Amino acid sequence: MRSAVNDLLGAYDKLIMDPVHGGIPLYRHEIRVIDHPLFQRLRNICQNDILSLVFPGATHSRFLHSVGVMHVGGRMFRAMIDAYLREKQLSEQVDLTLSQLDAIDYLTKVIRLGCLLHDSGHSSFSHQFTQARRINELMARGNRFEELWRGEDYRRYYPDQPPELKHEHYSVRVAHDVLGAIGLDEAGLHTEDVLGIMETTDVLPSEAFCRHARTFWSFIAGGDADSGALAHENIPRLVMDLLSSIVSGEIDADRADYMLRDGFHSSVTIGGFNLDHLLSNLRFGWEVETPWLGLAITHKGLGALEDFVYSRHQMYRKVYAHKTALGFDWLLREAINEVLEESETFDWVDTCLSDMTHFADLTDSFFWEAFRRYARRHPRSYSRCIVDRVKLDHLDTRENLSQEAIQDHCQALEQQLGMATGEVVTCSMRARFSNIQDNFNGIKVLMKDPIHRTRSLKKITDVSAFFSKFGDGTITHFYRRPTLLRD
């Protein structure tokens, strides 16, 4: 029967080649999503803003990353299905019904689309865009959300308007337009189910999703399906939360792809971990008393999970928080603020942030041209630093300083080095790892008793001391402004 599952889920229409994962197969409806202009714009947005100024190979795009996340997300779900069937066949004959096959197929396709579109709302330079002061001010404007959804019913996804807009809200808005344009119903899928597993939404799933979710739960939980505190009407939400954790969780397709991809394109080996080993040890975990349905890791797979976490920790410290990289991030944000002082640029960005018709114009290329125009007129500018790769002079690095301590250290450096007040600038990055200690965001360890043929779920921190070593931390670099920026 496993071959039947693979046959059903393997009926793809196209194969594209990826430098990290090799061949990535696509369904017909996924091809239509990828070909949509709002998705094609991701080709012109770098995954790691301007990290290529430090690691020259890191020119890979959000487009590549999004396709990779789709591939990994589908693999994660199928790996857990395969493991479940493999274990079942050791003790009993497994005959999947057509409804079970349909449920697996439906949920797999929903996961893949959620993964594919999860970053579709990123604008120029990815995360650095929304961290620029002037962009923050633009996105915080009171009627921005209403403008963005003008003519569309957002209440299907947001019962209440969010207090502030983030790139995840734009991803939902893009996904709504893209999925509405490609005729998703032809693939037997529903837009609300895809958007329901994306961040920031609160969605009532379709009747089809509810039906497939209940079939899936009965299939996975077996004799536990009708026991415990789980009400029949709560099963779809439980399954939707499981799918959401694959798109965005502590062990998710997003992190798995960007760590491998960023390490590959940066030629940095510290981001490596064995994805195949990790996936082969993922399982569905559930507790009917809680009730809870989520990801579990086998006891023997803890080493693969430890590699995953350590690689992420090291990538933050050695690549994303690299002293030169964070210096360029600071210059980039100031350059964005700088060009937005020009009314023409400001007005156009304002329009793009409120209208999906023009949102596709917000790419790295748009701002690179703005930087070049500004630098020609203002040789002593942040834009000139970006265009000509004029980096900040690194002075010092400290960890876990308070804001007051950072200011004190700036003043101390200025006094020690005989610099003018305000000549030292800082850039910080906070790495969040506290969820690892807090039950790793719900992921549990699957423990088996071969003698009594029983299984139990335990907190990761109760089984392995490795994860208790990690906590949140902030790295702060101190710089001196480049000569051309000094008065």
Short mmCIF file of C-alpha atoms in Angstrom, two decimals:
data_model
loop_
_atom_site.label_atom_id
_atom_site.label_comp_id
_atom_site.label_asym_id
_atom_site.label_seq_id
_atom_site.Cartn_x
_atom_site.Cartn_y
_atom_site.Cartn_z
CA MET A 1 0.00 0.00 0.00
CA ARG A 2 2.95 2.34 0.49
CA SER A 3 3.53 2.16 -3.25
CA ALA A 4 -0.05 3.29 -3.77
CA VAL A 5 0.62 6.35 -1.58
CA ASN A 6 3.76 7.14 -3.53
CA ASP A 7 1.95 6.69 -6.85
CA LEU A 8 -0.84 9.03 -5.76
CA LEU A 9 1.49 11.69 -4.41
CA GLY A 10 3.98 11.27 -7.23
CA ALA A 11 1.77 12.33 -10.15
CA TYR A 12 3.70 15.50 -10.88
CA ASP A 13 3.66 17.55 -14.05
CA LYS A 14 7.11 19.13 -14.19
CA LEU A 15 10.58 18.81 -12.72
CA ILE A 16 12.81 21.80 -12.03
CA MET A 17 16.44 21.59 -10.93
CA ASP A 18 17.63 23.14 -7.69
CA PRO A 19 21.29 23.45 -6.64
CA VAL A 20 20.53 22.35 -3.07
CA HIS A 21 17.82 19.67 -3.37
CA GLY A 22 18.33 18.47 -6.92
CA GLY A 23 15.16 17.74 -8.88
CA ILE A 24 12.01 19.33 -7.42
CA PRO A 25 8.77 17.99 -8.94
CA LEU A 26 5.76 20.30 -9.34
CA TYR A 27 2.02 19.84 -9.71
CA ARG A 28 0.22 21.75 -12.44
CA HIS A 29 -1.42 24.18 -10.00
CA GLU A 30 1.99 24.86 -8.39
CA ILE A 31 3.41 25.75 -11.80
CA ARG A 32 0.62 28.30 -12.23
CA VAL A 33 1.42 29.80 -8.82
CA ILE A 34 5.11 30.06 -9.67
CA ASP A 35 4.37 31.66 -13.04
CA HIS A 36 2.21 34.39 -11.48
CA PRO A 37 3.88 37.87 -11.59
CA LEU A 38 3.52 38.35 -7.82
CA PHE A 39 5.54 35.17 -7.29
CA GLN A 40 8.00 35.80 -10.11
CA ARG A 41 8.97 39.07 -8.35
CA LEU A 42 10.73 36.92 -5.73
CA ARG A 43 13.44 36.24 -8.33
CA ASN A 44 14.50 39.86 -7.79
CA ILE A 45 14.68 39.73 -4.00
CA CYS A 46 17.78 38.26 -2.39
CA GLN A 47 17.22 35.76 0.39
CA ASN A 48 19.79 37.47 2.62
CA ASP A 49 19.42 41.17 1.75
CA ILE A 50 23.03 42.26 0.89
CA LEU A 51 24.93 39.41 2.54
CA SER A 52 26.67 38.91 -0.82
CA LEU A 53 28.81 41.98 -0.02
CA VAL A 54 30.47 39.74 2.58
CA PHE A 55 29.87 36.23 1.20
CA PRO A 56 29.97 36.74 -2.59
CA GLY A 57 28.10 33.54 -3.40
CA ALA A 58 25.06 34.51 -1.32
CA THR A 59 23.11 35.96 -4.23
CA HIS A 60 20.33 33.36 -4.07
CA SER A 61 16.76 34.60 -4.19
CA ARG A 62 13.56 34.34 -2.21
CA PHE A 63 12.22 32.55 -5.28
CA LEU A 64 14.67 29.66 -4.91
CA HIS A 65 14.12 29.51 -1.16
CA SER A 66 10.32 29.41 -1.50
CA VAL A 67 10.42 26.54 -3.99
CA GLY A 68 12.86 24.73 -1.71
CA VAL A 69 10.61 25.17 1.33
CA MET A 70 7.70 23.71 -0.63
CA HIS A 71 9.82 20.68 -1.49
CA VAL A 72 11.03 20.16 2.10
CA GLY A 73 7.53 20.64 3.55
CA GLY A 74 6.10 17.97 1.29
CA ARG A 75 8.98 15.65 2.13
CA MET A 76 8.45 16.16 5.87
CA PHE A 77 4.79 15.17 5.72
CA ARG A 78 5.37 12.22 3.42
CA ALA A 79 8.31 10.99 5.52
CA MET A 80 6.03 10.82 8.57
CA ILE A 81 3.32 9.04 6.58
CA ASP A 82 5.86 6.54 5.25
CA ALA A 83 7.27 5.89 8.73
CA TYR A 84 3.77 5.32 10.12
CA LEU A 85 2.90 2.83 7.38
CA ARG A 86 6.24 1.08 7.72
CA GLU A 87 5.74 0.56 11.44
CA LYS A 88 2.13 -0.53 11.01
CA GLN A 89 3.04 -3.14 8.42
CA LEU A 90 5.41 -4.78 10.88
CA SER A 91 2.51 -5.76 13.12
CA GLU A 92 -0.59 -5.81 10.92
CA GLN A 93 -1.88 -5.65 7.37
CA VAL A 94 -2.52 -2.07 6.32
CA ASP A 95 -5.12 -1.45 3.64
CA LEU A 96 -5.65 2.23 3.00
CA THR A 97 -9.08 3.28 1.83
CA LEU A 98 -9.61 5.74 -1.01
CA SER A 99 -10.79 8.34 1.52
CA GLN A 100 -7.52 7.95 3.45
CA LEU A 101 -5.49 8.31 0.27
CA ASP A 102 -7.53 11.37 -0.69
CA ALA A 103 -6.94 12.91 2.75
CA ILE A 104 -3.17 12.38 2.56
CA ASP A 105 -3.11 13.82 -0.96
CA TYR A 106 -5.17 16.88 0.02
CA LEU A 107 -3.18 17.70 3.14
CA THR A 108 0.12 17.24 1.30
CA LYS A 109 -0.90 19.69 -1.41
CA VAL A 110 -2.09 22.23 1.18
CA ILE A 111 1.25 22.00 2.99
CA ARG A 112 3.21 22.45 -0.23
CA LEU A 113 1.23 25.55 -1.23
CA GLY A 114 1.49 27.05 2.25
CA CYS A 115 5.26 26.54 2.15
CA LEU A 116 5.54 27.87 -1.41
CA LEU A 117 3.74 31.12 -0.53
CA HIS A 118 5.00 31.61 3.04
CA ASP A 119 7.52 34.33 2.04
CA SER A 120 5.64 35.77 -0.94
CA GLY A 121 5.05 39.07 0.87
CA HIS A 122 8.70 39.94 1.42
CA SER A 123 9.70 43.26 -0.07
CA SER A 124 13.07 44.64 -1.13
CA PHE A 125 16.01 43.25 0.85
CA SER A 126 13.76 40.89 2.81
CA HIS A 127 13.86 41.51 6.58
CA GLN A 128 15.97 44.66 6.39
CA PHE A 129 13.19 46.45 4.48
CA THR A 130 10.71 46.47 7.35
CA GLN A 131 13.44 47.35 9.87
CA ALA A 132 14.18 50.66 8.15
CA ARG A 133 12.69 53.55 10.15
CA ARG A 134 10.88 55.24 7.26
CA ILE A 135 9.38 51.94 6.06
CA ASN A 136 8.21 51.21 9.59
CA GLU A 137 6.46 54.56 9.67
CA LEU A 138 4.81 53.88 6.31
CA MET A 139 3.56 50.43 7.32
CA ALA A 140 2.26 51.73 10.64
CA ARG A 141 -0.13 54.17 9.00
CA GLY A 142 -3.61 53.68 10.42
CA ASN A 143 -5.53 52.82 7.25
CA ARG A 144 -2.81 50.73 5.59
CA PHE A 145 -4.53 47.38 6.19
CA GLU A 146 -7.86 48.61 4.80
CA GLU A 147 -6.11 50.03 1.73
CA LEU A 148 -4.26 46.78 1.15
CA TRP A 149 -7.51 44.77 1.15
CA ARG A 150 -9.64 47.33 -0.69
CA GLY A 151 -12.35 45.49 -2.63
CA GLU A 152 -11.58 42.13 -0.97
CA ASP A 153 -13.07 40.42 2.08
CA TYR A 154 -10.25 39.96 4.57
CA ARG A 155 -12.56 38.77 7.37
CA ARG A 156 -12.18 35.20 6.09
CA TYR A 157 -8.60 35.35 7.34
CA TYR A 158 -8.60 38.16 9.92
CA PRO A 159 -11.65 38.53 12.18
CA ASP A 160 -9.93 41.64 13.57
CA GLN A 161 -7.50 43.99 11.88
CA PRO A 162 -3.89 43.45 13.03
CA PRO A 163 -2.45 46.34 15.08
CA GLU A 164 0.60 46.55 12.81
CA LEU A 165 1.54 45.15 9.41
CA LYS A 166 4.43 42.74 8.92
CA HIS A 167 5.71 40.89 5.89
CA GLU A 168 3.60 37.87 6.91
CA HIS A 169 0.44 39.95 6.37
CA TYR A 170 1.65 40.80 2.88
CA SER A 171 2.32 37.11 2.21
CA VAL A 172 -1.30 36.34 3.03
CA ARG A 173 -2.44 39.18 0.78
CA VAL A 174 -0.26 37.95 -2.10
CA ALA A 175 -1.41 34.36 -1.59
CA HIS A 176 -5.05 35.46 -1.70
CA ASP A 177 -4.53 37.14 -5.07
CA VAL A 178 -2.36 34.41 -6.58
CA LEU A 179 -4.55 31.48 -5.54
CA GLY A 180 -7.64 33.35 -6.68
CA ALA A 181 -6.10 33.91 -10.10
CA ILE A 182 -4.95 30.37 -10.91
CA GLY A 183 -8.24 28.51 -10.57
CA LEU A 184 -7.33 26.53 -7.45
CA ASP A 185 -10.73 24.82 -7.43
CA GLU A 186 -9.67 22.93 -10.55
CA ALA A 187 -7.11 21.14 -8.37
CA GLY A 188 -9.83 20.35 -5.81
CA LEU A 189 -8.24 22.71 -3.24
CA HIS A 190 -9.53 25.69 -1.26
CA THR A 191 -7.76 29.01 -0.72
CA GLU A 192 -8.85 29.34 2.92
CA ASP A 193 -7.15 26.05 3.80
CA VAL A 194 -3.80 27.21 2.41
CA LEU A 195 -4.00 30.62 4.05
CA GLY A 196 -5.14 28.96 7.27
CA ILE A 197 -1.74 27.34 7.79
CA MET A 198 0.16 30.55 7.10
CA GLU A 199 1.26 32.86 9.91
CA THR A 200 -1.04 35.61 11.31
CA THR A 201 -4.34 34.15 10.03
CA ASP A 202 -7.35 32.81 11.90
CA VAL A 203 -9.32 30.77 9.39
CA LEU A 204 -12.39 28.55 9.43
CA PRO A 205 -11.31 25.63 7.20
CA SER A 206 -13.39 24.38 4.30
CA GLU A 207 -15.78 21.45 4.56
CA ALA A 208 -13.35 19.44 2.42
CA PHE A 209 -10.50 20.14 4.85
CA CYS A 210 -12.66 19.17 7.84
CA ARG A 211 -13.63 15.90 6.17
CA HIS A 212 -10.04 15.06 5.24
CA ALA A 213 -8.75 16.11 8.67
CA ARG A 214 -11.12 13.73 10.45
CA THR A 215 -10.18 10.90 8.09
CA PHE A 216 -6.49 11.63 8.66
CA TRP A 217 -6.90 11.74 12.45
CA SER A 218 -8.71 8.39 12.49
CA PHE A 219 -6.03 6.92 10.27
CA ILE A 220 -3.10 8.19 12.38
CA ALA A 221 -4.50 7.86 15.92
CA GLY A 222 -6.21 4.51 15.33
CA GLY A 223 -7.75 3.28 18.57
CA ASP A 224 -7.01 6.62 20.26
CA ALA A 225 -9.05 8.60 17.73
CA ASP A 226 -12.35 8.42 19.65
CA SER A 227 -10.95 8.60 23.19
CA GLY A 228 -9.83 11.37 25.49
CA ALA A 229 -11.02 14.96 25.63
CA LEU A 230 -10.95 15.62 21.89
CA ALA A 231 -14.31 16.74 20.54
CA HIS A 232 -15.24 15.82 16.97
CA GLU A 233 -15.50 19.47 15.91
CA ASN A 234 -11.98 20.26 17.23
CA ILE A 235 -10.16 17.77 15.00
CA PRO A 236 -9.79 20.10 11.96
CA ARG A 237 -8.14 22.80 14.10
CA LEU A 238 -5.78 20.20 15.57
CA VAL A 239 -4.75 19.03 12.09
CA MET A 240 -4.44 22.61 10.83
CA ASP A 241 -2.08 23.40 13.72
CA LEU A 242 0.02 20.36 12.76
CA LEU A 243 0.32 21.58 9.18
CA SER A 244 1.13 25.10 10.39
CA SER A 245 4.03 23.75 12.44
CA ILE A 246 5.53 22.27 9.27
CA VAL A 247 5.32 25.65 7.53
CA SER A 248 6.47 27.67 10.55
CA GLY A 249 7.64 26.02 13.75
CA GLU A 250 10.85 25.10 15.52
CA ILE A 251 11.55 22.20 13.14
CA ASP A 252 9.98 23.57 10.00
CA ALA A 253 10.52 23.45 6.27
CA ASP A 254 11.49 27.13 6.23
CA ARG A 255 14.44 26.76 8.61
CA ALA A 256 15.53 23.47 7.09
CA ASP A 257 15.78 25.01 3.63
CA TYR A 258 17.35 28.35 4.51
CA MET A 259 20.06 26.80 6.67
CA LEU A 260 21.09 24.38 3.94
CA ARG A 261 20.68 26.96 1.18
CA ASP A 262 22.42 29.84 2.98
CA GLY A 263 25.27 27.57 3.98
CA PHE A 264 25.61 26.24 0.45
CA HIS A 265 25.60 29.62 -1.30
CA SER A 266 27.78 31.24 1.35
CA SER A 267 30.24 28.32 1.11
CA VAL A 268 30.00 27.99 4.89
CA THR A 269 29.96 24.41 6.17
CA ILE A 270 28.76 25.19 9.70
CA GLY A 271 25.18 25.38 8.43
CA GLY A 272 25.19 21.73 7.43
CA PHE A 273 23.01 19.01 8.90
CA ASN A 274 21.68 15.76 7.52
CA LEU A 275 18.15 16.50 6.28
CA ASP A 276 17.52 12.90 5.22
CA HIS A 277 18.47 11.62 8.68
CA LEU A 278 16.26 14.21 10.38
CA LEU A 279 13.23 13.47 8.19
CA SER A 280 13.58 9.72 8.59
CA ASN A 281 13.21 10.15 12.35
CA LEU A 282 10.21 12.50 12.40
CA ARG A 283 6.90 11.05 13.56
CA PHE A 284 3.35 12.15 14.24
CA GLY A 285 2.81 12.61 17.95
CA TRP A 286 -0.52 12.91 19.74
CA GLU A 287 -2.04 13.00 23.20
CA VAL A 288 -5.80 12.55 23.38
CA GLU A 289 -6.02 13.85 26.95
CA THR A 290 -4.56 17.29 26.19
CA PRO A 291 -5.49 17.06 23.25
CA TRP A 292 -2.36 17.59 21.16
CA LEU A 293 -1.22 16.63 17.65
CA GLY A 294 2.22 17.65 16.49
CA LEU A 295 5.72 16.62 15.51
CA ALA A 296 7.69 14.04 17.42
CA ILE A 297 11.25 12.83 17.03
CA THR A 298 12.39 9.28 17.71
CA HIS A 299 14.87 8.78 20.52
CA LYS A 300 17.51 7.60 18.06
CA GLY A 301 16.88 10.71 15.96
CA LEU A 302 17.81 13.14 18.73
CA GLY A 303 21.32 13.40 17.30
CA ALA A 304 19.90 14.66 13.98
CA LEU A 305 17.80 17.23 15.82
CA GLU A 306 20.80 18.33 17.86
CA ASP A 307 22.74 18.86 14.61
CA PHE A 308 19.82 20.91 13.26
CA VAL A 309 19.73 23.17 16.31
CA TYR A 310 23.50 23.55 16.57
CA SER A 311 23.77 24.40 12.87
CA ARG A 312 21.12 27.08 13.26
CA HIS A 313 22.92 28.47 16.31
CA GLN A 314 26.23 28.61 14.47
CA MET A 315 24.74 30.14 11.32
CA TYR A 316 23.35 32.99 13.41
CA ARG A 317 26.66 33.62 15.10
CA LYS A 318 29.05 33.14 12.20
CA VAL A 319 27.04 34.24 9.15
CA TYR A 320 23.92 36.25 9.91
CA ALA A 321 25.56 38.18 12.77
CA HIS A 322 28.96 38.49 11.05
CA LYS A 323 30.49 41.82 12.01
CA THR A 324 30.85 43.08 8.43
CA ALA A 325 27.41 41.77 7.41
CA LEU A 326 25.63 43.55 10.26
CA GLY A 327 27.55 46.71 9.44
CA PHE A 328 26.24 46.64 5.89
CA ASP A 329 22.73 45.97 7.24
CA TRP A 330 22.99 49.21 9.24
CA LEU A 331 24.15 51.12 6.16
CA LEU A 332 21.39 49.56 4.07
CA ARG A 333 18.65 50.66 6.45
CA GLU A 334 20.05 54.19 6.53
CA ALA A 335 20.28 54.24 2.73
CA ILE A 336 16.62 53.19 2.47
CA ASN A 337 15.67 55.98 4.89
CA GLU A 338 17.81 58.35 2.85
CA VAL A 339 16.24 57.73 -0.56
CA LEU A 340 12.75 57.88 0.97
CA GLU A 341 13.44 61.52 1.80
CA GLU A 342 12.87 62.13 -1.91
CA SER A 343 9.17 62.66 -2.47
CA GLU A 344 8.99 60.74 -5.75
CA THR A 345 10.52 57.60 -4.24
CA PHE A 346 8.50 57.95 -1.04
CA ASP A 347 5.18 58.36 -2.88
CA TRP A 348 5.80 55.34 -5.12
CA VAL A 349 6.79 53.06 -2.24
CA ASP A 350 3.74 54.29 -0.36
CA THR A 351 1.56 53.34 -3.33
CA CYS A 352 3.18 49.92 -3.71
CA LEU A 353 2.58 49.09 -0.04
CA SER A 354 -1.14 49.76 -0.44
CA ASP A 355 -1.95 48.31 -3.84
CA MET A 356 -1.31 44.77 -5.05
CA THR A 357 -1.35 46.08 -8.63
CA HIS A 358 1.99 47.78 -7.96
CA PHE A 359 3.38 45.66 -5.10
CA ALA A 360 5.42 43.60 -7.59
CA ASP A 361 7.62 46.66 -8.20
CA LEU A 362 9.09 46.48 -4.68
CA THR A 363 12.23 44.52 -5.48
CA ASP A 364 15.93 44.90 -4.73
CA SER A 365 16.42 46.35 -8.21
CA PHE A 366 14.09 49.25 -7.48
CA PHE A 367 16.15 50.36 -4.49
CA TRP A 368 19.53 49.69 -6.13
CA GLU A 369 18.55 52.16 -8.83
CA ALA A 370 17.34 54.61 -6.19
CA PHE A 371 20.68 54.28 -4.37
CA ARG A 372 22.64 54.93 -7.57
CA ARG A 373 20.60 58.01 -8.43
CA TYR A 374 21.00 59.41 -4.92
CA ALA A 375 24.73 58.61 -4.79
CA ARG A 376 25.37 60.48 -8.02
CA ARG A 377 23.87 63.62 -6.54
CA HIS A 378 25.22 63.09 -3.01
CA PRO A 379 28.72 61.55 -3.00
CA ARG A 380 28.88 61.65 0.80
CA SER A 381 25.86 59.50 1.51
CA TYR A 382 24.78 56.11 2.82
CA SER A 383 23.70 55.26 -0.70
CA ARG A 384 27.26 55.83 -1.90
CA CYS A 385 28.51 53.41 0.78
CA ILE A 386 26.13 50.70 -0.47
CA VAL A 387 26.87 51.25 -4.16
CA ASP A 388 30.66 51.34 -3.70
CA ARG A 389 30.81 48.79 -0.83
CA VAL A 390 32.26 51.25 1.67
CA LYS A 391 32.00 49.35 4.94
CA LEU A 392 31.85 50.51 8.52
CA ASP A 393 35.08 50.25 10.51
CA HIS A 394 34.55 47.55 13.14
CA LEU A 395 35.71 48.48 16.63
CA ASP A 396 34.38 45.93 19.08
CA THR A 397 31.84 43.18 19.73
CA ARG A 398 29.93 42.56 22.95
CA GLU A 399 27.16 40.14 23.87
CA ASN A 400 23.96 40.48 25.89
CA LEU A 401 24.31 44.16 26.73
CA SER A 402 21.35 46.28 27.83
CA GLN A 403 20.51 49.41 25.86
CA GLU A 404 22.02 51.50 28.63
CA ALA A 405 25.21 49.42 28.59
CA ILE A 406 25.44 49.78 24.80
CA GLN A 407 25.26 53.57 25.08
CA ASP A 408 27.86 53.59 27.84
CA HIS A 409 30.23 51.49 25.74
CA CYS A 410 29.77 53.80 22.75
CA GLN A 411 30.79 56.77 24.87
CA ALA A 412 33.75 54.86 26.31
CA LEU A 413 35.01 53.94 22.83
CA GLU A 414 34.67 57.52 21.62
CA GLN A 415 36.67 58.79 24.59
CA GLN A 416 39.35 56.11 24.30
CA LEU A 417 39.82 56.61 20.56
CA GLY A 418 39.47 60.39 20.58
CA MET A 419 36.36 60.41 18.38
CA ALA A 420 33.54 62.93 18.20
CA THR A 421 30.26 62.25 19.97
CA GLY A 422 27.99 60.10 17.81
CA GLU A 423 30.82 58.79 15.65
CA VAL A 424 30.39 55.26 17.04
CA VAL A 425 27.31 53.40 15.77
CA THR A 426 26.00 49.97 16.70
CA CYS A 427 24.11 47.10 15.12
CA SER A 428 22.63 44.22 17.11
CA MET A 429 21.12 40.86 16.27
CA ARG A 430 19.01 38.86 18.68
CA ALA A 431 19.00 35.09 18.28
CA ARG A 432 15.92 33.50 19.83
CA PHE A 433 16.45 29.98 21.12
CA SER A 434 14.31 30.02 24.28
CA ASN A 435 11.65 27.84 22.65
CA ILE A 436 14.17 25.00 22.69
CA GLN A 437 13.97 24.93 26.46
CA ASP A 438 10.20 25.50 26.53
CA ASN A 439 9.42 22.02 25.21
CA PHE A 440 10.87 23.06 21.83
CA ASN A 441 7.57 24.63 20.85
CA GLY A 442 5.62 21.43 21.43
CA ILE A 443 7.90 18.92 19.73
CA LYS A 444 8.23 15.76 21.79
CA VAL A 445 10.42 12.66 21.89
CA LEU A 446 8.78 9.37 21.00
CA MET A 447 9.87 6.71 23.46
CA LYS A 448 9.10 3.03 22.83
CA ASP A 449 9.05 0.05 25.17
CA PRO A 450 9.75 -2.97 22.91
CA ILE A 451 8.90 -5.45 25.65
CA HIS A 452 5.45 -4.13 26.48
CA ARG A 453 4.94 -2.67 23.00
CA THR A 454 3.95 0.70 24.39
CA ARG A 455 4.84 4.23 23.34
CA SER A 456 5.05 7.47 25.26
CA LEU A 457 5.90 11.08 24.56
CA LYS A 458 8.32 13.09 26.65
CA LYS A 459 9.62 16.62 26.65
CA ILE A 460 12.88 16.98 24.79
CA THR A 461 14.54 18.65 27.77
CA ASP A 462 13.60 15.64 29.93
CA VAL A 463 15.46 13.29 27.60
CA SER A 464 18.45 15.32 26.38
CA ALA A 465 20.56 17.86 28.28
CA PHE A 466 21.84 19.26 24.99
CA PHE A 467 18.92 21.61 24.44
CA SER A 468 19.18 23.23 27.87
CA LYS A 469 22.46 24.82 26.76
CA PHE A 470 20.69 27.27 24.45
CA GLY A 471 18.99 30.52 25.28
CA ASP A 472 18.23 33.86 23.70
CA GLY A 473 21.25 36.04 23.09
CA THR A 474 22.12 39.39 21.55
CA ILE A 475 25.31 40.15 19.63
CA THR A 476 26.17 43.84 19.32
CA HIS A 477 28.88 45.16 17.03
CA PHE A 478 30.37 48.64 17.46
CA TYR A 479 31.55 50.59 14.41
CA ARG A 480 33.07 53.88 13.36
CA ARG A 481 31.32 55.68 10.55
CA PRO A 482 33.18 55.60 7.21
CA THR A 483 35.33 58.66 6.43
CA LEU A 484 32.99 59.92 3.71
CA LEU A 485 30.10 60.08 6.22
CA ARG A 486 32.00 62.09 8.86
CA ASP A 487 31.53 65.83 9.17
#
